[in-house]
Amino acid sequence: MSYSKMSLAKPVMRGLLGKRLRFHLPIAFALSLMAAAAFKFGVTEPRKRAYADFYKNYDATKEFNNMREAGIFESVRPTGK
Amino acid sequence: MYFRFITSLMLLLFAASAKRVEDFFLYIFFSFRMLATRALSLVSKRVISTSICVRGGHGVAKVDDYALPSYFDRRENPLPDVRFVTDLSPVQKSLKEKEKGSWATLSNDEKIALYRISFKKSFAEMNKGSNEWKSVVAGMLFFIGVTGLVVLWQRKFVYGPVPPTFETEWKEKELQRMLDMRINPVEGISAKWDYENKEWKK
């Protein structure tokens, strides 16, 4: 025994994947759920509300007549002609 | 023969799944290493360069250096196929002889010398980061700048005039027609226009 102890601690050899999963999976699930919730309440709900409000008092005939007067249709010309 | 074609095709497909470019070449490289060593497994590695394998009654071509396994420092391949130092000095040769005896008689410096014969960099050295990324980013930005200058020159000297549909009056008429047609009336452009007062909504 002519050498002195100059070694490092033995590194962790097992359970590396399990440790990584235990750490990262809850975070991944939490972030995904947060992203989904943010999209739902930031985008889809306002959009659904916008459509509901638009069609609540929508008069199709009035809109059609306005468009007709603007002259964009080819089948019906404005009432003046 | 078909077997060799199919295995090389499967290897290529597997290598195509590599995430890093270096890994792609590594997969190709390893497979050839395995095929070569399996073919010459009867001959020891040290003798590969000088042996003459007689196959089928013919002689064989001299094996060049680049065709032999090479040494490289990679975290994923901790024990490369060859030692780093191939031509040992007399001191190193005598050290190798001493290694054949009991290792307890080796001093720490001799152990380190033996390590350095077999390996070029230690794991700590090979895993160490460098400042290379700064040069890479600098080069990228430089060439993006050069590209910008090229684009400006092109705009002035190469491209012809833009179509009439880009003129302001034309665009105004386009927008008026879109509003008349009630394009995107729920959340889009027509929703932002106030039809009563004929102006944009506040």
mmCIF file of C-alpha atoms in Angstrom:
data_model
loop_
_atom_site.group_PDB
_atom_site.id
_atom_site.type_symbol
_atom_site.label_atom_id
_atom_site.label_comp_id
_atom_site.label_asym_id
_atom_site.label_seq_id
_atom_site.Cartn_x
_atom_site.Cartn_y
_atom_site.Cartn_z
ATOM 1 C CA MET A 1 0.000 0.000 0.000
ATOM 2 C CA SER A 2 2.231 2.790 -1.188
ATOM 3 C CA TYR A 3 -0.494 5.138 -2.452
ATOM 4 C CA SER A 4 -2.652 7.629 -0.562
ATOM 5 C CA LYS A 5 -6.428 7.794 -0.988
ATOM 6 C CA MET A 6 -7.106 10.320 -3.724
ATOM 7 C CA SER A 7 -10.499 9.226 -4.988
ATOM 8 C CA LEU A 8 -13.810 10.982 -5.441
ATOM 9 C CA ALA A 9 -17.136 9.817 -4.079
ATOM 10 C CA LYS A 10 -18.740 7.109 -6.192
ATOM 11 C CA PRO A 11 -21.283 8.759 -8.480
ATOM 12 C CA VAL A 12 -24.945 7.721 -8.514
ATOM 13 C CA MET A 13 -25.257 4.796 -10.891
ATOM 14 C CA ARG A 14 -28.916 3.802 -10.661
ATOM 15 C CA GLY A 15 -32.373 5.245 -10.749
ATOM 16 C CA LEU A 16 -31.347 8.156 -12.952
ATOM 17 C CA LEU A 17 -34.338 7.979 -15.260
ATOM 18 C CA GLY A 18 -36.735 7.540 -12.387
ATOM 19 C CA LYS A 19 -35.288 10.535 -10.608
ATOM 20 C CA ARG A 20 -35.562 12.628 -13.750
ATOM 21 C CA LEU A 21 -39.157 11.580 -14.344
ATOM 22 C CA ARG A 22 -40.178 12.205 -10.743
ATOM 23 C CA PHE A 23 -38.815 15.710 -11.076
ATOM 24 C CA HIS A 24 -39.901 16.663 -14.569
ATOM 25 C CA LEU A 25 -43.261 14.927 -15.102
ATOM 26 C CA PRO A 26 -45.253 16.859 -12.459
ATOM 27 C CA ILE A 27 -43.803 20.092 -13.796
ATOM 28 C CA ALA A 28 -44.638 19.079 -17.357
ATOM 29 C CA PHE A 29 -48.216 18.173 -16.451
ATOM 30 C CA ALA A 30 -48.693 21.355 -14.451
ATOM 31 C CA LEU A 31 -47.370 23.582 -17.237
ATOM 32 C CA SER A 32 -49.445 21.813 -19.868
ATOM 33 C CA LEU A 33 -52.615 22.156 -17.827
ATOM 34 C CA MET A 34 -51.850 25.813 -17.215
ATOM 35 C CA ALA A 35 -51.307 26.363 -20.921
ATOM 36 C CA ALA A 36 -54.602 24.668 -21.736
ATOM 37 C CA ALA A 37 -56.467 26.682 -19.100
ATOM 38 C CA ALA A 38 -54.901 29.927 -20.283
ATOM 39 C CA PHE A 39 -55.914 29.203 -23.867
ATOM 40 C CA LYS A 40 -59.442 28.254 -22.839
ATOM 41 C CA PHE A 41 -60.048 31.352 -20.746
ATOM 42 C CA GLY A 42 -57.982 33.716 -22.839
ATOM 43 C CA VAL A 43 -59.098 32.716 -26.297
ATOM 44 C CA THR A 44 -61.993 30.305 -26.641
ATOM 45 C CA GLU A 45 -64.312 31.768 -23.999
ATOM 46 C CA PRO A 46 -63.992 35.363 -25.245
ATOM 47 C CA ARG A 47 -64.482 34.106 -28.788
ATOM 48 C CA LYS A 48 -67.626 32.216 -27.871
ATOM 49 C CA ARG A 49 -68.922 35.293 -26.102
ATOM 50 C CA ALA A 50 -68.106 37.515 -29.086
ATOM 51 C CA TYR A 51 -70.062 35.266 -31.427
ATOM 52 C CA ALA A 52 -73.000 35.031 -29.017
ATOM 53 C CA ASP A 53 -73.136 38.817 -28.657
ATOM 54 C CA PHE A 54 -72.867 39.324 -32.396
ATOM 55 C CA TYR A 55 -75.777 37.068 -33.208
ATOM 56 C CA LYS A 56 -77.971 38.103 -30.259
ATOM 57 C CA ASN A 57 -79.416 41.113 -32.091
ATOM 58 C CA TYR A 58 -78.428 40.221 -35.653
ATOM 59 C CA ASP A 59 -80.871 41.247 -38.354
ATOM 60 C CA ALA A 60 -79.870 39.398 -41.513
ATOM 61 C CA THR A 61 -82.265 41.288 -43.796
ATOM 62 C CA LYS A 62 -81.032 44.664 -42.628
ATOM 63 C CA GLU A 63 -77.422 43.626 -43.151
ATOM 64 C CA PHE A 64 -78.261 42.294 -46.583
ATOM 65 C CA ASN A 65 -79.909 45.575 -47.593
ATOM 66 C CA ASN A 66 -76.931 47.566 -46.346
ATOM 67 C CA MET A 67 -74.604 45.378 -48.371
ATOM 68 C CA ARG A 68 -76.878 45.688 -51.389
ATOM 69 C CA GLU A 69 -76.813 49.466 -51.190
ATOM 70 C CA ALA A 70 -73.035 49.386 -51.005
ATOM 71 C CA GLY A 71 -73.138 47.730 -54.434
ATOM 72 C CA ILE A 72 -71.122 44.596 -53.824
ATOM 73 C CA PHE A 73 -73.633 42.066 -55.171
ATOM 74 C CA GLU A 74 -73.948 41.126 -58.778
ATOM 75 C CA SER A 75 -77.353 39.436 -58.551
ATOM 76 C CA VAL A 76 -79.133 42.419 -57.003
ATOM 77 C CA ARG A 77 -78.158 45.997 -57.775
ATOM 78 C CA PRO A 78 -78.755 48.876 -55.341
ATOM 79 C CA THR A 79 -82.405 50.033 -55.189
ATOM 80 C CA GLY A 80 -81.649 53.216 -57.089
ATOM 81 C CA LYS A 81 -81.065 51.453 -60.394
ATOM 82 C CA MET B 1 -25.243 -9.872 -50.087
ATOM 83 C CA TYR B 2 -28.885 -8.914 -49.586
ATOM 84 C CA PHE B 3 -28.292 -9.238 -45.857
ATOM 85 C CA ARG B 4 -25.539 -6.647 -46.047
ATOM 86 C CA PHE B 5 -27.738 -4.297 -48.078
ATOM 87 C CA ILE B 6 -30.631 -4.624 -45.623
ATOM 88 C CA THR B 7 -28.456 -4.111 -42.569
ATOM 89 C CA SER B 8 -26.837 -1.014 -44.042
ATOM 90 C CA LEU B 9 -30.276 0.344 -44.976
ATOM 91 C CA MET B 10 -31.580 -0.247 -41.449
ATOM 92 C CA LEU B 11 -28.452 1.400 -40.068
ATOM 93 C CA LEU B 12 -29.056 4.452 -42.235
ATOM 94 C CA LEU B 13 -32.666 4.680 -41.058
ATOM 95 C CA PHE B 14 -31.566 4.381 -37.446
ATOM 96 C CA ALA B 15 -28.816 6.923 -37.931
ATOM 97 C CA ALA B 16 -31.353 9.311 -39.452
ATOM 98 C CA SER B 17 -33.052 9.369 -36.057
ATOM 99 C CA ALA B 18 -29.948 10.881 -34.447
ATOM 100 C CA LYS B 19 -30.588 14.259 -32.865
ATOM 101 C CA ARG B 20 -27.035 15.561 -33.192
ATOM 102 C CA VAL B 21 -24.979 15.597 -36.363
ATOM 103 C CA GLU B 22 -22.049 14.022 -34.530
ATOM 104 C CA ASP B 23 -24.284 11.174 -33.341
ATOM 105 C CA PHE B 24 -25.334 10.477 -36.930
ATOM 106 C CA PHE B 25 -21.744 9.961 -37.985
ATOM 107 C CA LEU B 26 -21.039 8.035 -34.803
ATOM 108 C CA TYR B 27 -23.734 5.475 -35.576
ATOM 109 C CA ILE B 28 -22.345 4.975 -39.071
ATOM 110 C CA PHE B 29 -18.807 4.791 -37.707
ATOM 111 C CA PHE B 30 -19.606 2.275 -34.952
ATOM 112 C CA SER B 31 -21.372 -0.081 -37.282
ATOM 113 C CA PHE B 32 -18.374 -0.236 -39.601
ATOM 114 C CA ARG B 33 -16.090 -0.713 -36.637
ATOM 115 C CA MET B 34 -18.177 -3.678 -35.498
ATOM 116 C CA LEU B 35 -18.247 -5.221 -38.960
ATOM 117 C CA ALA B 36 -14.491 -4.789 -39.380
ATOM 118 C CA THR B 37 -13.519 -6.165 -35.989
ATOM 119 C CA ARG B 38 -15.873 -9.072 -36.324
ATOM 120 C CA ALA B 39 -14.304 -9.944 -39.658
ATOM 121 C CA LEU B 40 -10.790 -9.775 -38.245
ATOM 122 C CA SER B 41 -11.596 -11.132 -34.810
ATOM 123 C CA LEU B 42 -9.162 -13.981 -35.288
ATOM 124 C CA VAL B 43 -6.305 -11.505 -35.549
ATOM 125 C CA SER B 44 -5.379 -9.365 -32.569
ATOM 126 C CA LYS B 45 -5.918 -5.637 -32.950
ATOM 127 C CA ARG B 46 -2.255 -4.764 -32.548
ATOM 128 C CA VAL B 47 -1.357 -6.924 -35.510
ATOM 129 C CA ILE B 48 -4.027 -5.613 -37.887
ATOM 130 C CA SER B 49 -1.714 -3.189 -39.623
ATOM 131 C CA THR B 50 1.015 -5.707 -40.411
ATOM 132 C CA SER B 51 -0.797 -9.000 -40.895
ATOM 133 C CA ILE B 52 -1.530 -10.439 -44.273
ATOM 134 C CA CYS B 53 -4.934 -12.088 -44.289
ATOM 135 C CA VAL B 54 -5.107 -14.645 -47.023
ATOM 136 C CA ARG B 55 -8.688 -14.997 -48.084
ATOM 137 C CA GLY B 56 -9.791 -17.008 -51.016
ATOM 138 C CA GLY B 57 -6.248 -17.656 -52.182
ATOM 139 C CA HIS B 58 -5.487 -13.971 -52.868
ATOM 140 C CA GLY B 59 -3.279 -11.577 -50.979
ATOM 141 C CA VAL B 60 -4.842 -8.552 -49.289
ATOM 142 C CA ALA B 61 -4.214 -4.834 -49.647
ATOM 143 C CA LYS B 62 -2.175 -3.032 -47.041
ATOM 144 C CA VAL B 63 -4.438 -1.596 -44.361
ATOM 145 C CA ASP B 64 -3.971 2.168 -44.272
ATOM 146 C CA ASP B 65 -3.946 4.194 -41.104
ATOM 147 C CA TYR B 66 -7.217 5.899 -41.830
ATOM 148 C CA ALA B 67 -8.937 2.539 -42.226
ATOM 149 C CA LEU B 68 -8.011 1.457 -38.706
ATOM 150 C CA PRO B 69 -10.031 2.352 -35.631
ATOM 151 C CA SER B 70 -9.230 5.850 -34.491
ATOM 152 C CA TYR B 71 -9.058 7.350 -31.060
ATOM 153 C CA PHE B 72 -11.587 9.973 -30.000
ATOM 154 C CA ASP B 73 -12.700 11.494 -26.708
ATOM 155 C CA ARG B 74 -16.450 11.040 -26.296
ATOM 156 C CA ARG B 75 -18.556 10.865 -23.197
ATOM 157 C CA GLU B 76 -20.721 8.173 -24.768
ATOM 158 C CA ASN B 77 -17.755 5.949 -25.711
ATOM 159 C CA PRO B 78 -15.577 5.919 -22.602
ATOM 160 C CA LEU B 79 -13.158 3.201 -23.755
ATOM 161 C CA PRO B 80 -12.068 3.831 -27.353
ATOM 162 C CA ASP B 81 -10.825 0.997 -29.517
ATOM 163 C CA VAL B 82 -7.192 2.078 -29.548
ATOM 164 C CA ARG B 83 -4.818 3.749 -27.142
ATOM 165 C CA PHE B 84 -4.094 7.405 -27.651
ATOM 166 C CA VAL B 85 -0.325 6.979 -27.894
ATOM 167 C CA THR B 86 0.471 4.316 -30.467
ATOM 168 C CA ASP B 87 4.276 4.674 -30.679
ATOM 169 C CA LEU B 88 5.597 4.331 -27.169
ATOM 170 C CA SER B 89 8.885 5.873 -26.146
ATOM 171 C CA PRO B 90 11.353 3.560 -24.353
ATOM 172 C CA VAL B 91 10.290 5.055 -20.997
ATOM 173 C CA GLN B 92 6.667 4.357 -21.804
ATOM 174 C CA LYS B 93 7.512 0.847 -22.989
ATOM 175 C CA SER B 94 9.218 0.035 -19.725
ATOM 176 C CA LEU B 95 6.238 1.483 -17.865
ATOM 177 C CA LYS B 96 3.937 -0.797 -19.801
ATOM 178 C CA GLU B 97 6.121 -3.748 -18.794
ATOM 179 C CA LYS B 98 5.905 -2.673 -15.166
ATOM 180 C CA GLU B 99 2.112 -2.467 -15.545
ATOM 181 C CA LYS B 100 2.059 -6.193 -16.181
ATOM 182 C CA GLY B 101 3.160 -6.782 -12.612
ATOM 183 C CA SER B 102 1.418 -5.821 -9.421
ATOM 184 C CA TRP B 103 -0.207 -2.402 -9.616
ATOM 185 C CA ALA B 104 0.476 -1.725 -5.971
ATOM 186 C CA THR B 105 4.097 -1.022 -6.937
ATOM 187 C CA LEU B 106 3.120 1.790 -9.279
ATOM 188 C CA SER B 107 3.456 5.318 -7.995
ATOM 189 C CA ASN B 108 0.725 7.888 -8.522
ATOM 190 C CA ASP B 109 2.725 9.644 -11.233
ATOM 191 C CA GLU B 110 3.234 6.345 -13.056
ATOM 192 C CA LYS B 111 -0.497 5.649 -12.904
ATOM 193 C CA ILE B 112 -1.212 9.059 -14.350
ATOM 194 C CA ALA B 113 1.426 8.460 -17.044
ATOM 195 C CA LEU B 114 -0.250 5.159 -17.933
ATOM 196 C CA TYR B 115 -3.607 6.930 -18.107
ATOM 197 C CA ARG B 116 -2.208 9.545 -20.439
ATOM 198 C CA ILE B 117 -0.772 6.837 -22.678
ATOM 199 C CA SER B 118 -4.219 5.343 -23.137
ATOM 200 C CA PHE B 119 -6.307 8.512 -23.109
ATOM 201 C CA LYS B 120 -5.872 12.003 -24.446
ATOM 202 C CA LYS B 121 -8.275 14.006 -22.257
ATOM 203 C CA SER B 122 -9.832 13.143 -18.956
ATOM 204 C CA PHE B 123 -13.596 13.264 -18.618
ATOM 205 C CA ALA B 124 -13.413 16.590 -16.861
ATOM 206 C CA GLU B 125 -11.271 18.024 -19.643
ATOM 207 C CA MET B 126 -13.419 16.725 -22.469
ATOM 208 C CA ASN B 127 -16.692 17.840 -20.859
ATOM 209 C CA LYS B 128 -15.420 21.304 -20.112
ATOM 210 C CA GLY B 129 -17.277 24.025 -21.959
ATOM 211 C CA SER B 130 -15.544 26.592 -24.077
ATOM 212 C CA ASN B 131 -16.129 30.118 -25.333
ATOM 213 C CA GLU B 132 -16.625 28.939 -28.889
ATOM 214 C CA TRP B 133 -20.306 29.901 -28.870
ATOM 215 C CA LYS B 134 -19.382 33.571 -28.808
ATOM 216 C CA SER B 135 -17.492 33.254 -32.088
ATOM 217 C CA VAL B 136 -20.370 31.279 -33.564
ATOM 218 C CA VAL B 137 -22.961 33.916 -32.609
ATOM 219 C CA ALA B 138 -20.668 36.674 -33.830
ATOM 220 C CA GLY B 139 -20.244 34.931 -37.183
ATOM 221 C CA MET B 140 -23.974 34.379 -37.478
ATOM 222 C CA LEU B 141 -24.788 38.025 -36.808
ATOM 223 C CA PHE B 142 -22.092 39.158 -39.204
ATOM 224 C CA PHE B 143 -23.410 37.083 -42.073
ATOM 225 C CA ILE B 144 -26.991 38.078 -41.317
ATOM 226 C CA GLY B 145 -25.796 41.688 -41.587
ATOM 227 C CA VAL B 146 -24.109 41.012 -44.902
ATOM 228 C CA THR B 147 -27.324 39.415 -46.120
ATOM 229 C CA GLY B 148 -29.215 42.534 -45.091
ATOM 230 C CA LEU B 149 -26.882 44.689 -47.178
ATOM 231 C CA VAL B 150 -27.360 42.366 -50.126
ATOM 232 C CA VAL B 151 -31.143 42.623 -49.755
ATOM 233 C CA LEU B 152 -31.015 46.430 -49.688
ATOM 234 C CA TRP B 153 -28.852 46.500 -52.803
ATOM 235 C CA GLN B 154 -31.264 44.117 -54.531
ATOM 236 C CA ARG B 155 -34.231 46.292 -53.686
ATOM 237 C CA LYS B 156 -32.561 49.306 -55.246
ATOM 238 C CA PHE B 157 -30.902 47.830 -58.301
ATOM 239 C CA VAL B 158 -32.618 44.570 -59.182
ATOM 240 C CA TYR B 159 -36.334 44.679 -58.513
ATOM 241 C CA GLY B 160 -38.730 46.509 -60.831
ATOM 242 C CA PRO B 161 -41.617 48.698 -59.704
ATOM 243 C CA VAL B 162 -44.329 47.331 -57.447
ATOM 244 C CA PRO B 163 -47.818 46.559 -58.902
ATOM 245 C CA PRO B 164 -50.471 49.335 -58.947
ATOM 246 C CA THR B 165 -52.500 47.451 -56.350
ATOM 247 C CA PHE B 166 -50.137 48.773 -53.679
ATOM 248 C CA GLU B 167 -50.998 52.434 -54.261
ATOM 249 C CA THR B 168 -52.762 54.215 -51.419
ATOM 250 C CA GLU B 169 -55.938 54.989 -53.376
ATOM 251 C CA TRP B 170 -56.220 51.400 -54.495
ATOM 252 C CA LYS B 171 -55.752 50.151 -50.938
ATOM 253 C CA GLU B 172 -58.401 52.531 -49.664
ATOM 254 C CA LYS B 173 -60.869 51.221 -52.223
ATOM 255 C CA GLU B 174 -59.944 47.664 -51.240
ATOM 256 C CA LEU B 175 -60.601 48.379 -47.587
ATOM 257 C CA GLN B 176 -63.920 50.068 -48.342
ATOM 258 C CA ARG B 177 -65.024 47.044 -50.356
ATOM 259 C CA MET B 178 -64.007 44.722 -47.518
ATOM 260 C CA LEU B 179 -66.066 46.738 -45.064
ATOM 261 C CA ASP B 180 -69.016 46.743 -47.481
ATOM 262 C CA MET B 181 -68.831 42.965 -47.731
ATOM 263 C CA ARG B 182 -68.732 42.710 -43.911
ATOM 264 C CA ILE B 183 -65.488 40.734 -43.924
ATOM 265 C CA ASN B 184 -64.842 39.163 -40.487
ATOM 266 C CA PRO B 185 -67.760 40.930 -38.792
ATOM 267 C CA VAL B 186 -67.503 39.149 -35.426
ATOM 268 C CA GLU B 187 -63.913 39.589 -34.301
ATOM 269 C CA GLY B 188 -62.049 40.955 -37.325
ATOM 270 C CA ILE B 189 -61.872 44.072 -39.418
ATOM 271 C CA SER B 190 -65.560 44.804 -39.898
ATOM 272 C CA ALA B 191 -66.115 44.394 -36.164
ATOM 273 C CA LYS B 192 -63.804 47.344 -35.568
ATOM 274 C CA TRP B 193 -65.652 49.645 -37.967
ATOM 275 C CA ASP B 194 -68.534 51.785 -36.774
ATOM 276 C CA TYR B 195 -71.090 51.623 -39.625
ATOM 277 C CA GLU B 196 -73.370 54.294 -38.131
ATOM 278 C CA ASN B 197 -70.749 57.005 -37.854
ATOM 279 C CA LYS B 198 -68.573 55.723 -40.711
ATOM 280 C CA GLU B 199 -65.388 55.690 -38.682
ATOM 281 C CA TRP B 200 -63.263 53.273 -36.723
ATOM 282 C CA LYS B 201 -64.681 52.249 -33.381
ATOM 283 C CA LYS B 202 -63.006 53.877 -30.420
#
